[in-house]
Amino acid sequence: MLLFLYPDATEQTGEALLTKLREAGLQGQLVAERPRRVVRLRGAPQSLEWLQGLPGVQHALHALKPFQLALKTSEKHKTTIRVADHSIGSAEPTIIAGPCAVEDPEDLVSVARTLKRNGAHLLRGGVYKPRSSPYDFQGLGREGLELLADAGRTVGLPIVTEAVDERSLEEIEDIAHVVQIGSRNMHNFELLKRAGAGRLPVFLKRGFAATLEEFLLAAEYLLERGNPNVMLCERGIRTFSDHSRFTLDLSIVPRLLELSHLPVFVDPSHASGRRRSVAALAKAAIAAGADGVMVEVHARPDRAMCDGPQSLEPGAFEPLAEQIRLLASVRDGQREAVQ
Amino acid sequence: MLLFLYPDATEQTGEALLTKLREAGLQGQLVAERPRRVVRLRGAPQSLEWLQGLPGVQHALHALKPFQLALKTSEKHKTTIRVADHSIGSAEPTIIAGPCAVEDPEDLVSVARTLKRNGAHLLRGGVYKPRSSPYDFQGLGREGLELLADAGRTVGLPIVTEAVDERSLEEIEDIAHVVQIGSRNMHNFELLKRAGAGRLPVFLKRGFAATLEEFLLAAEYLLERGNPNVMLCERGIRTFSDHSRFTLDLSIVPRLLELSHLPVFVDPSHASGRRRSVAALAKAAIAAGADGVMVEVHARPDRAMCDGPQSLEPGAFEPLAEQIRLLASVRDGQREAVQ
Amino acid sequence: MLLFLYPDATEQTGEALLTKLREAGLQGQLVAERPRRVVRLRGAPQSLEWLQGLPGVQHALHALKPFQLALKTSEKHKTTIRVADHSIGSAEPTIIAGPCAVEDPEDLVSVARTLKRNGAHLLRGGVYKPRSSPYDFQGLGREGLELLADAGRTVGLPIVTEAVDERSLEEIEDIAHVVQIGSRNMHNFELLKRAGAGRLPVFLKRGFAATLEEFLLAAEYLLERGNPNVMLCERGIRTFSDHSRFTLDLSIVPRLLELSHLPVFVDPSHASGRRRSVAALAKAAIAAGADGVMVEVHARPDRAMCDGPQSLEPGAFEPLAEQIRLLASVRDGQREAVQ
Amino acid sequence: MLLFLYPDATEQTGEALLTKLREAGLQGQLVAERPRRVVRLRGAPQSLEWLQGLPGVQHALHALKPFQLALKTSEKHKTTIRVADHSIGSAEPTIIAGPCAVEDPEDLVSVARTLKRNGAHLLRGGVYKPRSSPYDFQGLGREGLELLADAGRTVGLPIVTEAVDERSLEEIEDIAHVVQIGSRNMHNFELLKRAGAGRLPVFLKRGFAATLEEFLLAAEYLLERGNPNVMLCERGIRTFSDHSRFTLDLSIVPRLLELSHLPVFVDPSHASGRRRSVAALAKAAIAAGADGVMVEVHARPDRAMCDGPQSLEPGAFEPLAEQIRLLASVRDGQREAVQ
């Protein structure tokens, strides 16, 4: 068990913590002082809630090795990822948008043009679709990948799409700018190992039943194989709550920003499954400090073969993109408080 | 099953919907045209997700009576509740703040003064505490209630506190300005009936395992007994996700704002159980459209008998209150999009 | 934090545990030797999972006082509760059955007769119903209570029914043999205090989002006020799993039997919401070691005003009751292993 | 939406259902009469709970094709799978047992001998382990596979082990008798397609956040590619309930037995994470009608590199195996009622 102290913790704070631990019958040991103080507790896994409530403790992990790659080494530690001329993880919030699945090429170019005009940074579109049923539309595959690349080139947007196995990952690496590992594959550790050894930045979605620690460990699989360019994306978890498709767990955003140097995204479209809630939740994500959002936009949502009800119409994208930029600028003073 | 159409739905939209229902084998019947169109489906409860994806349908409910009191009758329908000189549910976001429990009178006045100076509208403080263990501090009761009222009078803030049964409700009615029904009593229907027949506005927290429909029906118990002044407050639900005490279900905010005319609040303190996440989530709540927030602030959180780790220090309240007002002003254009 | 060792733990086991704790940096202290060894860890709440995996440790609790009333003081410690001529918590499994709500008096007597003839021990029937909607049937109240008592007297069965507040509890105490506190009121601590001071044995249902520790603490409220006759009933929890109304958490049965001396029941009817699954789950409950089951049986389920789809028809009760007795006799050797 | 009537439903039952649907505004259409009646509702997905409560309806699915491969075509339809000289899915309950991971060869042979002597039918042992952390023991791989095969041959037990990608699947196909797809890969559709095209029977574990319908659709992926030998295994789901590692959802057992012809298993070891609960839950699974159980048994659980706390000691296996056989024989009359 490792306790990471706040970056500005003084020696005095550290001593006070060790005393408090001793009073509670625990033997803590200082294992690092720079860039920040880290205290190790031997053996016994304590309750995270209790440990994180101790004065000076920023976070606690059931960690196996003192310095995990997904964790910050200092308060200011932040990974930025360059994609085309945009820097993900910097002050400007990143907007990734596009249809759930690549279908009609004309619709795709049309929606991509709208996105580009209104300041989106990446074009998304699924071509290999992990579908619950073998009888559902499984995506256009290689052909779709080329359509997506064409649309991106036509309007001047880099592209991101999802890999579902080694073969699709290889095809995507040949042509796309970012590869997505979806929620259903966050626990597919062989795919993570392969993407970690790959060339493309990885957009990693949280498994819909994954804990924060499992999510960070999935990122660790990527980082440990040598790929430093990893983005984390909250996209809703499975709960009893039935007014939205999944329950957007927005409170993971400040926690991830505190713990990790990796850029943090939110996908309100898959989380809510409902067009009318997407804008409110995208704005909430930005206000909570997220580095960016991924939203679904479709030229004609009522004809979409996949996830039409949650896709924004192109006309709704412009005001949303504007509000996101406005909120992010207001948030400037806020990020300090969050971190 | 009732389908509520969007307030601006035309006759043509209504006809198109009826046709679509017929194609799906359903017989819909128009049961109201003003203030908005409502279509009833006889008998068979369909999947809410499917119905709410139909063109023109704003929301669907397993409703028993055509006009439930908690639901909007028009898009602009909004309840505002006057407490002292503040109007809850109007443009200005409402900030309710104070310690989890009333303990030391001097600390209480000290924190209340900070809250008042920084624009809080109501002072909260628990005196009857529903505690999981019979051996936990159960609150100061009547004595605490008087301390809370004194503090409110001293600094000029109206007060809100929680009732746990008929007797405590009566005492609270004598002296407080708003009564809270807590998460653990949202399903205590006898208490709801009693508060619905009472004089005070009711601050109703969502049960931590309640669905949206159950939450609105709990409000309906209050309204049906004659009390029109009801506020709804999301405060986190129980899920597997263990990085926060409860999972704040922020996506219920746009849904409640769409369906109901009642003011909608968020309590990020109980949801996260963690001081460092409170500000980010409070701001997210406002960005998502909430009418207000309830946050815990304690003069000396490390000495609190209850929920210290989630209480803000007084010094953190000022910047938060400012940011809330700033975000709400930015959000103006946003509220339109949400509703 | 208290660690309860297995009743047969030797001094050597205790020493080995203390050594193991020391190696993990924890200072344990032996606070009781009889009737069993109890080790206290100062202050720091450790992970229950880790502590309970230590050799010799039967269970660990975030306990505040060394000897809580709901916990066993020895392996053989078991509360039995005499109701009429049946002893709840003894070798013979207890069968509680009857309609969800008291409605038609003739149907009630008819079903009660079937139950009595086939070996049921208590007749259940709701007269004060906690209903999600104010417009739902709220039970027949006092009139229903008298109908239930009449039916019980007619066929010779003691009765159990649910109290929802102090007034209904008083009426029930005048006439019934056992009072039920339902799932929605498990967190209604004022009602628990009142029932704990009352005359009747209490049938306490687990809140549908309550943890094991919260459930035992609710029982502790009853015991602490002086009522020793408490039964615990698992009735399903809220999860994402949508093939049954709630998810029956049967794994709580062996845990409760290990920790507590109170009789443990299972209600498969409310858990599954589905007649066809009730028998399988009732039998599973008995095989897992439960002291009894509560099942809904209605004379004419298709006419029931409440929970018809989950009620057994009278004809299905006879074979179920037989199988329960048969399984319980097979289980004899099993109970040893469970405890 | 398809409604499957009970196999013994008469023409009259069918007519009554169609009338009832019409009264509820729905147009049902009879799409099959043999081997059982199936009614299709056009378009509108109704609430499963409501539909399944209609007289005559055994189950309802959001089905895309009238006859899905995982579903029963008649009440007696049951797949049996021959592995060595044992028939899985027949009257005799199947017991699969062995260590979580293959580690020490002598321990493995020793435990396998105990299992064989006490009537186990398959030896399990992980060699490719999907682990949350990249720093955790990932299994012995090919070397472990050979150790497992040797142990199986030595004691005369067929073996089952988990595949995590195409490569490991190929190795396993060369040497094992059954291949397992684990909970974390239930949504890995590319792996399902590959195993569906493979030679070995597949032991498919439910994803820990999968619905019943998603679980059956994962099986459908296997069947649709041509592999008829599929077993379904419930192993616990993620919920808020923290007294066990996962929440064993035993109520899925009677539902799966009703809907599908595939053999149904339960893994109480992974579900509970706790040795002391394994026997009670294994017995409950059999009483609920399961075709078999998978339990972890380790020669020296305290030295296991993986999941020691949930592994039975060899001495505990003998009485459990006996009780399972005894309960299954008692259950004979019960299976009728379940199905």
mmCIF file with all atom_site columns, N, CA and C in Angstrom, chain A residues 188-212:
data_model
loop_
_atom_site.group_PDB
_atom_site.id
_atom_site.type_symbol
_atom_site.label_atom_id
_atom_site.label_alt_id
_atom_site.label_comp_id
_atom_site.label_asym_id
_atom_site.label_entity_id
_atom_site.label_seq_id
_atom_site.pdbx_PDB_ins_code
_atom_site.Cartn_x
_atom_site.Cartn_y
_atom_site.Cartn_z
_atom_site.occupancy
_atom_site.B_iso_or_equiv
_atom_site.pdbx_formal_charge
_atom_site.auth_seq_id
_atom_site.auth_comp_id
_atom_site.auth_asym_id
_atom_site.auth_atom_id
_atom_site.pdbx_PDB_model_num
ATOM 1  N N  . ASN A 1 188 ? -9.291  -6.697 -22.143 1.00 0.00 ? 188 ASN A N  1
ATOM 2  C CA . ASN A 1 188 ? -8.655  -7.594 -23.116 1.00 0.00 ? 188 ASN A CA 1
ATOM 3  C C  . ASN A 1 188 ? -7.165  -7.292 -23.098 1.00 0.00 ? 188 ASN A C  1
ATOM 4  N N  . PHE A 1 189 ? -6.484  -7.947 -22.158 1.00 0.00 ? 189 PHE A N  1
ATOM 5  C CA . PHE A 1 189 ? -5.109  -7.545 -21.861 1.00 0.00 ? 189 PHE A CA 1
ATOM 6  C C  . PHE A 1 189 ? -4.153  -7.844 -23.017 1.00 0.00 ? 189 PHE A C  1
ATOM 7  N N  . GLU A 1 190 ? -4.461  -8.856 -23.822 1.00 0.00 ? 190 GLU A N  1
ATOM 8  C CA . GLU A 1 190 ? -3.583  -9.155 -24.960 1.00 0.00 ? 190 GLU A CA 1
ATOM 9  C C  . GLU A 1 190 ? -3.649  -8.022 -25.989 1.00 0.00 ? 190 GLU A C  1
ATOM 10 N N  . LEU A 1 191 ? -4.842  -7.479 -26.174 1.00 0.00 ? 191 LEU A N  1
ATOM 11 C CA . LEU A 1 191 ? -4.980  -6.347 -27.093 1.00 0.00 ? 191 LEU A CA 1
ATOM 12 C C  . LEU A 1 191 ? -4.262  -5.115 -26.540 1.00 0.00 ? 191 LEU A C  1
ATOM 13 N N  . LEU A 1 192 ? -4.345  -4.925 -25.223 1.00 0.00 ? 192 LEU A N  1
ATOM 14 C CA . LEU A 1 192 ? -3.637  -3.799 -24.604 1.00 0.00 ? 192 LEU A CA 1
ATOM 15 C C  . LEU A 1 192 ? -2.121  -3.931 -24.807 1.00 0.00 ? 192 LEU A C  1
ATOM 16 N N  . LYS A 1 193 ? -1.620  -5.146 -24.607 1.00 0.00 ? 193 LYS A N  1
ATOM 17 C CA . LYS A 1 193 ? -0.176  -5.342 -24.783 1.00 0.00 ? 193 LYS A CA 1
ATOM 18 C C  . LYS A 1 193 ? 0.235   -4.984 -26.219 1.00 0.00 ? 193 LYS A C  1
ATOM 19 N N  . ARG A 1 194 ? -0.585  -5.432 -27.169 1.00 0.00 ? 194 ARG A N  1
ATOM 20 C CA . ARG A 1 194 ? -0.273  -5.171 -28.569 1.00 0.00 ? 194 ARG A CA 1
ATOM 21 C C  . ARG A 1 194 ? -0.330  -3.672 -28.887 1.00 0.00 ? 194 ARG A C  1
ATOM 22 N N  . ALA A 1 195 ? -1.360  -2.981 -28.386 1.00 0.00 ? 195 ALA A N  1
ATOM 23 C CA . ALA A 1 195 ? -1.478  -1.537 -28.649 1.00 0.00 ? 195 ALA A CA 1
ATOM 24 C C  . ALA A 1 195 ? -0.377  -0.776 -27.924 1.00 0.00 ? 195 ALA A C  1
ATOM 25 N N  . GLY A 1 196 ? 0.058   -1.307 -26.786 1.00 0.00 ? 196 GLY A N  1
ATOM 26 C CA . GLY A 1 196 ? 1.149   -0.672 -26.051 1.00 0.00 ? 196 GLY A CA 1
ATOM 27 C C  . GLY A 1 196 ? 2.461   -0.759 -26.805 1.00 0.00 ? 196 GLY A C  1
ATOM 28 N N  . ALA A 1 197 ? 2.578   -1.758 -27.666 1.00 0.00 ? 197 ALA A N  1
ATOM 29 C CA . ALA A 1 197 ? 3.785   -1.893 -28.472 1.00 0.00 ? 197 ALA A CA 1
ATOM 30 C C  . ALA A 1 197 ? 3.634   -1.205 -29.822 1.00 0.00 ? 197 ALA A C  1
ATOM 31 N N  . GLY A 1 198 ? 2.506   -0.538 -30.024 1.00 0.00 ? 198 GLY A N  1
ATOM 32 C CA . GLY A 1 198 ? 2.221   0.039  -31.336 1.00 0.00 ? 198 GLY A CA 1
ATOM 33 C C  . GLY A 1 198 ? 2.660   1.487  -31.479 1.00 0.00 ? 198 GLY A C  1
ATOM 34 N N  . ARG A 1 199 ? 2.393   2.018  -32.651 1.00 0.00 ? 199 ARG A N  1
ATOM 35 C CA . ARG A 1 199 ? 2.876   3.346  -32.989 1.00 0.00 ? 199 ARG A CA 1
ATOM 36 C C  . ARG A 1 199 ? 1.895   4.467  -32.658 1.00 0.00 ? 199 ARG A C  1
ATOM 37 N N  . LEU A 1 200 ? 0.615   4.144  -32.530 1.00 0.00 ? 200 LEU A N  1
ATOM 38 C CA . LEU A 1 200 ? -0.391  5.207  -32.426 1.00 0.00 ? 200 LEU A CA 1
ATOM 39 C C  . LEU A 1 200 ? -0.734  5.554  -30.984 1.00 0.00 ? 200 LEU A C  1
ATOM 40 N N  . PRO A 1 201 ? -1.061  6.837  -30.748 1.00 0.00 ? 201 PRO A N  1
ATOM 41 C CA . PRO A 1 201 ? -1.659  7.184  -29.463 1.00 0.00 ? 201 PRO A CA 1
ATOM 42 C C  . PRO A 1 201 ? -2.926  6.359  -29.246 1.00 0.00 ? 201 PRO A C  1
ATOM 43 N N  . VAL A 1 202 ? -3.202  6.015  -27.977 1.00 0.00 ? 202 VAL A N  1
ATOM 44 C CA . VAL A 1 202 ? -4.340  5.145  -27.667 1.00 0.00 ? 202 VAL A CA 1
ATOM 45 C C  . VAL A 1 202 ? -5.378  5.914  -26.867 1.00 0.00 ? 202 VAL A C  1
ATOM 46 N N  . PHE A 1 203 ? -6.617  5.838  -27.330 1.00 0.00 ? 203 PHE A N  1
ATOM 47 C CA . PHE A 1 203 ? -7.758  6.422  -26.636 1.00 0.00 ? 203 PHE A CA 1
ATOM 48 C C  . PHE A 1 203 ? -8.447  5.271  -25.906 1.00 0.00 ? 203 PHE A C  1
ATOM 49 N N  . LEU A 1 204 ? -8.233  5.189  -24.597 1.00 0.00 ? 204 LEU A N  1
ATOM 50 C CA . LEU A 1 204 ? -8.669  4.022  -23.812 1.00 0.00 ? 204 LEU A CA 1
ATOM 51 C C  . LEU A 1 204 ? -9.952  4.328  -23.056 1.00 0.00 ? 204 LEU A C  1
ATOM 52 N N  . LYS A 1 205 ? -11.014 3.604  -23.364 1.00 0.00 ? 205 LYS A N  1
ATOM 53 C CA . LYS A 1 205 ? -12.272 3.814  -22.647 1.00 0.00 ? 205 LYS A CA 1
ATOM 54 C C  . LYS A 1 205 ? -12.346 2.922  -21.412 1.00 0.00 ? 205 LYS A C  1
ATOM 55 N N  . ARG A 1 206 ? -12.924 3.468  -20.365 1.00 0.00 ? 206 ARG A N  1
ATOM 56 C CA . ARG A 1 206 ? -13.119 2.705  -19.136 1.00 0.00 ? 206 ARG A CA 1
ATOM 57 C C  . ARG A 1 206 ? -14.113 1.580  -19.371 1.00 0.00 ? 206 ARG A C  1
ATOM 58 N N  . GLY A 1 207 ? -13.777 0.388  -18.923 1.00 0.00 ? 207 GLY A N  1
ATOM 59 C CA . GLY A 1 207 ? -14.743 -0.709 -18.950 1.00 0.00 ? 207 GLY A CA 1
ATOM 60 C C  . GLY A 1 207 ? -15.962 -0.316 -18.144 1.00 0.00 ? 207 GLY A C  1
ATOM 61 N N  . PHE A 1 208 ? -17.168 -0.736 -18.578 1.00 0.00 ? 208 PHE A N  1
ATOM 62 C CA . PHE A 1 208 ? -18.361 -0.207 -17.908 1.00 0.00 ? 208 PHE A CA 1
ATOM 63 C C  . PHE A 1 208 ? -18.604 -0.810 -16.531 1.00 0.00 ? 208 PHE A C  1
ATOM 64 N N  . ALA A 1 209 ? -17.710 -1.725 -16.137 1.00 0.00 ? 209 ALA A N  1
ATOM 65 C CA . ALA A 1 209 ? -17.766 -2.193 -14.755 1.00 0.00 ? 209 ALA A CA 1
ATOM 66 C C  . ALA A 1 209 ? -16.383 -2.187 -14.128 1.00 0.00 ? 209 ALA A C  1
ATOM 67 N N  . ALA A 1 210 ? -15.528 -1.301 -14.618 1.00 0.00 ? 210 ALA A N  1
ATOM 68 C CA . ALA A 1 210 ? -14.156 -1.251 -14.102 1.00 0.00 ? 210 ALA A CA 1
ATOM 69 C C  . ALA A 1 210 ? -14.034 -0.222 -12.983 1.00 0.00 ? 210 ALA A C  1
ATOM 70 N N  . THR A 1 211 ? -13.264 -0.552 -11.967 1.00 0.00 ? 211 THR A N  1
ATOM 71 C CA . THR A 1 211 ? -12.957 0.420  -10.922 1.00 0.00 ? 211 THR A CA 1
ATOM 72 C C  . THR A 1 211 ? -11.897 1.396  -11.440 1.00 0.00 ? 211 THR A C  1
ATOM 73 N N  . LEU A 1 212 ? -11.707 2.480  -10.701 1.00 0.00 ? 212 LEU A N  1
ATOM 74 C CA . LEU A 1 212 ? -10.656 3.436  -11.053 1.00 0.00 ? 212 LEU A CA 1
ATOM 75 C C  . LEU A 1 212 ? -9.302  2.732  -11.115 1.00 0.00 ? 212 LEU A C  1
#
